[in-house]
């Protein structure tokens, strides 16, 4: 059993985030059975289910997961993403990092600071 919801990352490896795969090619199971899209979302934000209540297959195939990896455009109202002509290509295709958006802008449904259209000078690694 996993005792810690964090992944071990080699500090000598540089990570380049060109594609966010959370919920698209994998999901994370935390020690309490909660299932999420990213190991960085440890407070059960954007959770998609719980393995003690549903099977992993049902969670993977759920509307909860679909709503997170293909969020409604209205959730991005008053952000650069809302009116962007590349919304579907970017948000549904490449994916946005909800963690970076939350840390920099205080809102999960905001522009990813790594987006070229972001006016943020802050970067997180």
CSV table of C-alpha atoms in Angstrom, one decimal:
chain,number,residue,atom,x,y,z
A,1,UNK,CA,0.0,0.0,0.0
A,2,UNK,CA,1.2,3.5,-0.8
A,3,UNK,CA,1.9,5.4,2.3
A,4,UNK,CA,2.3,8.8,0.7
A,5,UNK,CA,0.3,10.4,-2.2
A,6,UNK,CA,3.4,12.2,-3.6
A,7,UNK,CA,5.6,10.8,-6.4
A,8,UNK,CA,9.3,10.5,-6.0
A,9,UNK,CA,10.9,12.7,-8.5
A,10,UNK,CA,14.6,12.7,-9.3
A,11,UNK,CA,15.8,16.3,-8.7
A,12,UNK,CA,18.5,15.9,-11.4
A,13,UNK,CA,15.8,15.5,-14.1
A,14,UNK,CA,14.4,18.6,-15.8
A,15,UNK,CA,10.7,18.2,-16.5
A,16,UNK,CA,9.2,20.0,-19.5
A,17,UNK,CA,5.5,20.3,-19.4
A,18,UNK,CA,4.2,20.3,-23.0
A,19,UNK,CA,1.3,18.0,-22.4
A,20,UNK,CA,-0.9,17.5,-19.3
A,21,UNK,CA,-1.9,13.9,-19.1
A,22,UNK,CA,-3.8,13.9,-15.8
A,23,UNK,CA,-7.0,11.9,-16.2
A,24,UNK,CA,-6.3,11.3,-19.9
A,25,UNK,CA,-3.7,8.5,-19.7
A,26,UNK,CA,-3.7,7.9,-15.9
A,27,UNK,CA,-5.3,8.6,-12.6
A,28,UNK,CA,-4.0,8.7,-9.1
A,29,UNK,CA,-5.3,6.6,-6.1
A,30,UNK,CA,-4.6,8.2,-2.7
A,31,UNK,CA,-4.3,6.3,0.5
A,32,UNK,CA,-7.9,6.9,1.6
A,33,UNK,CA,-9.1,5.5,-1.7
A,34,UNK,CA,-9.9,8.9,-3.3
A,35,UNK,CA,-9.1,9.0,-7.0
A,36,UNK,CA,-7.9,12.1,-8.7
A,37,UNK,CA,-6.2,13.3,-11.8
A,38,UNK,CA,-3.0,14.5,-10.4
A,39,UNK,CA,-0.7,13.6,-7.5
A,40,UNK,CA,-0.3,17.3,-6.7
A,41,UNK,CA,-4.0,17.7,-6.0
A,42,UNK,CA,-3.7,16.1,-2.5
A,43,UNK,CA,-6.6,18.0,-0.8
A,44,UNK,CA,-9.2,16.0,-2.8
A,45,UNK,CA,-9.7,19.0,-5.1
A,46,UNK,CA,-11.1,17.9,-8.4
A,47,UNK,CA,-11.6,14.3,-7.1
A,48,UNK,CA,-13.3,11.9,-9.5
A,49,UNK,CA,-14.3,9.0,-7.2
A,50,UNK,CA,-13.3,6.6,-4.5
A,51,UNK,CA,-12.2,3.0,-5.1
A,52,UNK,CA,-14.0,1.9,-1.9
A,53,UNK,CA,-17.3,3.1,-3.5
A,54,UNK,CA,-16.7,2.4,-7.2
A,55,UNK,CA,-14.5,0.2,-9.4
A,56,UNK,CA,-11.5,1.8,-11.1
A,57,UNK,CA,-13.2,1.0,-14.5
A,58,UNK,CA,-16.3,2.9,-13.4
A,59,UNK,CA,-14.3,5.8,-12.2
A,60,UNK,CA,-12.2,5.9,-15.4
A,61,UNK,CA,-15.4,5.8,-17.5
A,62,UNK,CA,-17.3,8.3,-15.3
A,63,UNK,CA,-18.9,11.7,-16.1
A,64,UNK,CA,-16.9,13.1,-13.2
A,65,UNK,CA,-13.6,12.4,-15.0
A,66,UNK,CA,-14.9,13.6,-18.3
A,67,UNK,CA,-16.1,16.9,-16.8
A,68,UNK,CA,-12.5,17.5,-15.4
A,69,UNK,CA,-10.6,16.6,-18.6
A,70,UNK,CA,-13.1,18.3,-20.9
A,71,UNK,CA,-14.5,21.1,-18.7
A,72,UNK,CA,-17.3,23.3,-19.7
A,73,UNK,CA,-16.1,26.5,-21.3
A,74,UNK,CA,-18.3,28.5,-19.0
A,75,UNK,CA,-16.1,27.6,-16.1
A,76,UNK,CA,-13.4,29.8,-17.7
A,77,UNK,CA,-15.6,32.9,-18.0
A,78,UNK,CA,-13.6,36.1,-17.3
A,79,UNK,CA,-10.3,34.4,-18.2
A,80,UNK,CA,-8.2,34.5,-21.4
A,81,UNK,CA,-9.2,30.9,-22.1
A,82,UNK,CA,-12.9,31.7,-22.4
A,83,UNK,CA,-12.7,33.6,-25.6
A,84,UNK,CA,-9.6,31.9,-27.0
A,85,UNK,CA,-10.0,30.4,-30.5
A,86,UNK,CA,-7.8,27.5,-29.4
A,87,UNK,CA,-9.8,26.6,-26.4
A,88,UNK,CA,-10.7,23.0,-27.5
A,89,UNK,CA,-7.3,22.4,-28.9
A,90,UNK,CA,-5.6,23.6,-25.8
A,91,UNK,CA,-7.8,22.6,-22.9
A,92,UNK,CA,-9.2,19.4,-24.3
A,93,UNK,CA,-6.2,18.5,-26.4
A,94,UNK,CA,-3.0,19.5,-24.6
A,95,UNK,CA,-4.7,19.9,-21.3
A,96,UNK,CA,-4.2,22.6,-18.7
A,97,UNK,CA,-2.4,22.2,-15.4
A,98,UNK,CA,-5.1,22.9,-12.8
A,99,UNK,CA,-2.4,23.1,-10.1
A,100,UNK,CA,-0.4,25.8,-11.9
A,101,UNK,CA,-3.5,27.8,-12.6
A,102,UNK,CA,-4.7,27.5,-9.0
A,103,UNK,CA,-1.3,28.5,-7.6
A,104,UNK,CA,-0.8,31.5,-9.8
A,105,UNK,CA,-4.3,32.8,-10.3
A,106,UNK,CA,-6.2,31.3,-7.4
A,107,UNK,CA,-8.7,29.4,-9.7
A,108,UNK,CA,-8.5,26.0,-11.2
A,109,UNK,CA,-10.4,27.2,-14.3
A,110,UNK,CA,-7.9,29.9,-15.4
A,111,UNK,CA,-5.2,30.1,-18.0
A,112,UNK,CA,-2.3,27.8,-17.5
A,113,UNK,CA,0.7,30.1,-16.7
A,114,UNK,CA,2.8,28.2,-19.2
A,115,UNK,CA,0.4,29.3,-22.0
A,116,UNK,CA,2.0,31.8,-24.4
A,117,UNK,CA,-1.1,34.0,-23.9
A,118,UNK,CA,-0.6,34.2,-20.1
A,119,UNK,CA,0.5,37.5,-18.8
A,120,UNK,CA,2.1,35.8,-15.7
A,121,UNK,CA,5.8,36.3,-15.1
A,122,UNK,CA,5.7,33.7,-12.4
A,123,UNK,CA,6.6,30.1,-13.2
A,124,UNK,CA,6.6,27.1,-11.0
A,125,UNK,CA,8.5,23.9,-11.5
